CSV table of C-alpha atoms in Angstrom, one decimal:
chain,number,residue,atom,x,y,z
B,4,MET,CA,99.0,86.2,61.3
B,5,LYS,CA,102.5,85.4,62.2
B,6,GLY,CA,103.8,86.9,65.5
B,7,LEU,CA,100.4,87.7,66.9
B,8,TYR,CA,100.0,86.9,70.6
B,9,ILE,CA,98.2,88.1,73.6
B,10,LYS,CA,100.3,89.9,76.1
B,11,GLU,CA,99.9,89.5,79.8
B,12,TYR,CA,97.7,92.1,81.3
B,13,ILE,CA,99.4,94.0,84.1
B,14,PRO,CA,97.1,96.2,86.1
B,15,ARG,CA,98.3,99.5,87.6
B,16,SER,CA,97.9,98.3,91.2
B,17,TRP,CA,99.7,98.3,94.6
B,18,PHE,CA,98.8,94.7,94.9
B,19,HIS,CA,100.3,93.3,91.7
B,20,PRO,CA,104.0,92.4,91.7
B,21,LYS,CA,104.6,94.1,88.4
B,22,GLY,CA,101.7,96.5,88.5
B,23,VAL,CA,103.1,98.3,91.5
B,24,LEU,CA,106.0,99.5,89.3
B,25,LYS,CA,103.4,101.2,87.1
B,26,VAL,CA,102.0,102.9,90.2
B,27,VAL,CA,105.4,104.1,91.2
B,28,ASP,CA,106.2,105.4,87.7
B,29,ARG,CA,102.9,107.4,87.8
B,30,ILE,CA,103.5,109.0,91.1
B,31,LYS,CA,107.3,109.7,90.9
B,32,PRO,CA,106.9,113.2,89.3
B,33,HIS,CA,104.7,114.2,92.2
B,34,LEU,CA,107.0,113.1,95.0
B,35,PRO,CA,108.8,115.6,97.2
B,36,ASP,CA,112.5,116.3,97.4
B,37,VAL,CA,113.6,114.0,100.2
B,38,ASN,CA,117.3,114.8,100.1
B,39,GLY,CA,118.5,114.9,103.8
B,40,SER,CA,115.2,113.7,105.2
B,41,LEU,CA,115.0,110.9,107.8
B,42,PHE,CA,114.5,107.2,107.1
B,43,VAL,CA,113.3,105.4,110.2
B,44,THR,CA,112.8,101.7,110.8
B,45,LEU,CA,110.9,100.5,113.9
B,46,THR,CA,111.0,96.9,114.9
B,47,LEU,CA,109.1,95.2,117.7
B,48,ASP,CA,110.5,93.4,120.7
B,49,ARG,CA,108.8,90.1,120.4
B,50,GLN,CA,109.6,88.9,123.9
B,51,TRP,CA,108.0,92.0,125.4
B,52,PHE,CA,104.8,91.6,123.3
B,53,ARG,CA,104.6,87.9,124.1
B,54,ALA,CA,104.9,88.7,127.8
B,55,GLN,CA,101.9,91.0,127.4
B,56,GLN,CA,100.0,88.1,125.8
B,57,MET,CA,100.2,89.7,122.3
B,58,GLY,CA,101.0,87.9,119.1
B,59,PRO,CA,102.0,89.6,115.8
B,60,SER,CA,98.5,90.7,114.9
B,61,GLU,CA,97.8,92.4,118.2
B,62,ALA,CA,101.4,93.9,118.2
B,63,TYR,CA,100.7,95.3,114.7
B,64,ASP,CA,97.5,97.0,115.9
B,65,PHE,CA,99.2,98.4,119.0
B,66,ALA,CA,102.3,99.6,117.1
B,67,ARG,CA,100.2,101.5,114.4
B,68,GLY,CA,98.4,103.4,117.1
B,69,HIS,CA,101.6,104.1,119.0
B,70,ILE,CA,103.4,105.4,115.9
B,71,ARG,CA,100.5,107.9,115.4
B,72,LYS,CA,100.9,109.0,119.1
B,73,MET,CA,104.7,109.5,118.6
B,74,PHE,CA,104.2,111.8,115.7
B,75,PHE,CA,101.3,113.6,117.5
B,76,LYS,CA,103.6,114.4,120.4
B,77,LEU,CA,106.3,115.6,118.1
B,78,ARG,CA,103.9,117.9,116.2
B,79,HIS,CA,102.8,119.5,119.5
B,80,GLY,CA,106.3,119.7,121.0
B,81,ILE,CA,108.1,117.5,123.5
B,82,SER,CA,110.8,118.4,126.0
B,83,TRP,CA,114.0,116.4,126.0
B,84,GLU,CA,117.2,117.3,128.0
B,85,ASP,CA,116.1,120.9,128.6
B,86,LYS,CA,115.2,121.5,124.9
B,87,LYS,CA,111.9,121.5,123.2
B,88,TYR,CA,111.5,119.6,119.9
B,89,LYS,CA,108.5,120.4,117.7
B,90,ILE,CA,108.4,118.9,114.2
B,91,LYS,CA,105.3,119.2,112.0
B,92,SER,CA,106.8,117.6,108.9
B,93,ALA,CA,104.8,115.0,106.9
B,94,TYR,CA,105.7,111.3,107.1
B,95,CYS,CA,104.8,108.1,105.3
B,96,THR,CA,104.7,104.7,107.0
B,97,LYS,CA,105.1,101.3,105.3
B,98,VAL,CA,104.6,98.0,107.1
B,99,GLU,CA,106.6,94.9,106.2
B,100,PHE,CA,106.4,91.5,107.7
B,101,HIS,CA,109.3,89.3,108.6
B,102,ASP,CA,109.7,86.2,106.5
B,103,ASP,CA,109.3,83.8,109.4
B,104,GLU,CA,106.3,81.7,110.1
B,105,GLU,CA,104.6,84.2,112.4
B,106,GLY,CA,105.1,87.3,110.2
B,107,TRP,CA,106.0,89.9,112.9
B,108,PRO,CA,105.6,93.4,111.5
B,109,HIS,CA,108.2,96.2,111.3
B,110,PHE,CA,107.7,99.7,110.0
B,111,HIS,CA,109.6,101.9,107.6
B,112,ILE,CA,109.0,105.6,107.8
B,113,ILE,CA,110.1,108.4,105.5
B,114,TRP,CA,109.9,111.6,107.5
B,115,LEU,CA,110.2,114.8,105.5
B,116,THR,CA,112.2,116.7,108.1
B,117,LYS,CA,115.8,118.0,107.8
B,118,ARG,CA,115.7,119.2,111.4
B,119,TYR,CA,117.9,117.6,114.1
B,120,ILE,CA,116.2,115.3,116.5
B,121,PRO,CA,118.2,113.2,119.0
B,122,CYS,CA,118.1,109.5,118.2
B,123,TYR,CA,117.7,108.8,121.9
B,124,LEU,CA,114.5,110.9,122.0
B,125,LEU,CA,113.0,108.9,119.1
B,126,ALA,CA,114.1,105.6,120.8
B,127,SER,CA,112.5,106.8,124.0
B,128,LEU,CA,109.3,107.7,122.2
B,129,TRP,CA,109.2,104.3,120.5
B,130,GLY,CA,110.2,102.2,123.4
B,131,TYR,CA,108.8,98.8,122.0
B,132,GLY,CA,111.8,97.5,120.1
B,133,ARG,CA,114.8,98.6,118.0
B,134,ILE,CA,114.9,101.8,116.0
B,135,ASN,CA,117.3,102.6,113.1
B,136,ILE,CA,117.5,106.2,111.8
B,137,SER,CA,119.5,107.6,108.9
B,138,ARG,CA,119.4,110.5,106.5
B,139,ILE,CA,118.6,109.7,102.9
B,140,SER,CA,119.3,111.1,99.5
B,141,ASN,CA,117.0,111.3,96.5
B,142,THR,CA,119.0,108.6,94.9
B,143,LYS,CA,118.7,106.3,97.9
B,144,PHE,CA,115.0,107.3,98.1
B,145,ASN,CA,114.4,105.9,94.6
B,146,TYR,CA,115.9,102.6,95.7
B,147,ILE,CA,113.8,102.7,99.0
B,148,LEU,CA,110.7,103.5,97.0
B,149,LYS,CA,111.1,100.3,94.9
B,150,TYR,CA,112.0,98.3,98.0
B,151,VAL,CA,109.0,99.4,100.1
B,152,CYS,CA,106.6,99.1,97.1
B,153,LYS,CA,107.6,95.5,96.4
B,154,SER,CA,104.9,93.0,97.0
B,155,GLY,CA,105.7,90.9,100.0
B,156,ARG,CA,104.3,88.0,102.0
B,157,VAL,CA,101.2,88.9,104.0
B,158,PRO,CA,100.8,86.7,107.1
B,159,ASN,CA,97.8,84.5,107.6
B,160,TRP,CA,96.7,86.4,110.7
């Protein structure tokens, strides 16, 4: 029985470093057209959170709730510089942890809107750290999808 061997079992799982690629391949045909949509990264101001007696775990819980509140406000309309912005588009959030010892979180958001929204409005709504906003293409989305689906370090907290 020459050449017979047992292959490594790779489960289709978000939590397996190779298995996540099977998950991505399975869902790709069902993903929306994201060309021109927003890609948002939200980071946390560690000094501010530490001043509030919060570590990365508490900051993570706080930030998750705050992100939901941001999008709730935008779905229901918010006035900014004498204009009203109301955006009901779907979004998806992925948390990642910095590679330092503490593992402070930051969030990547793909927001399925092509509408204009001032970056200063989003920065004002966030208010707890830095914000990066850009438009993405479907090609860039495929890269982002692999990037955000990679398995990463999960902090001990």
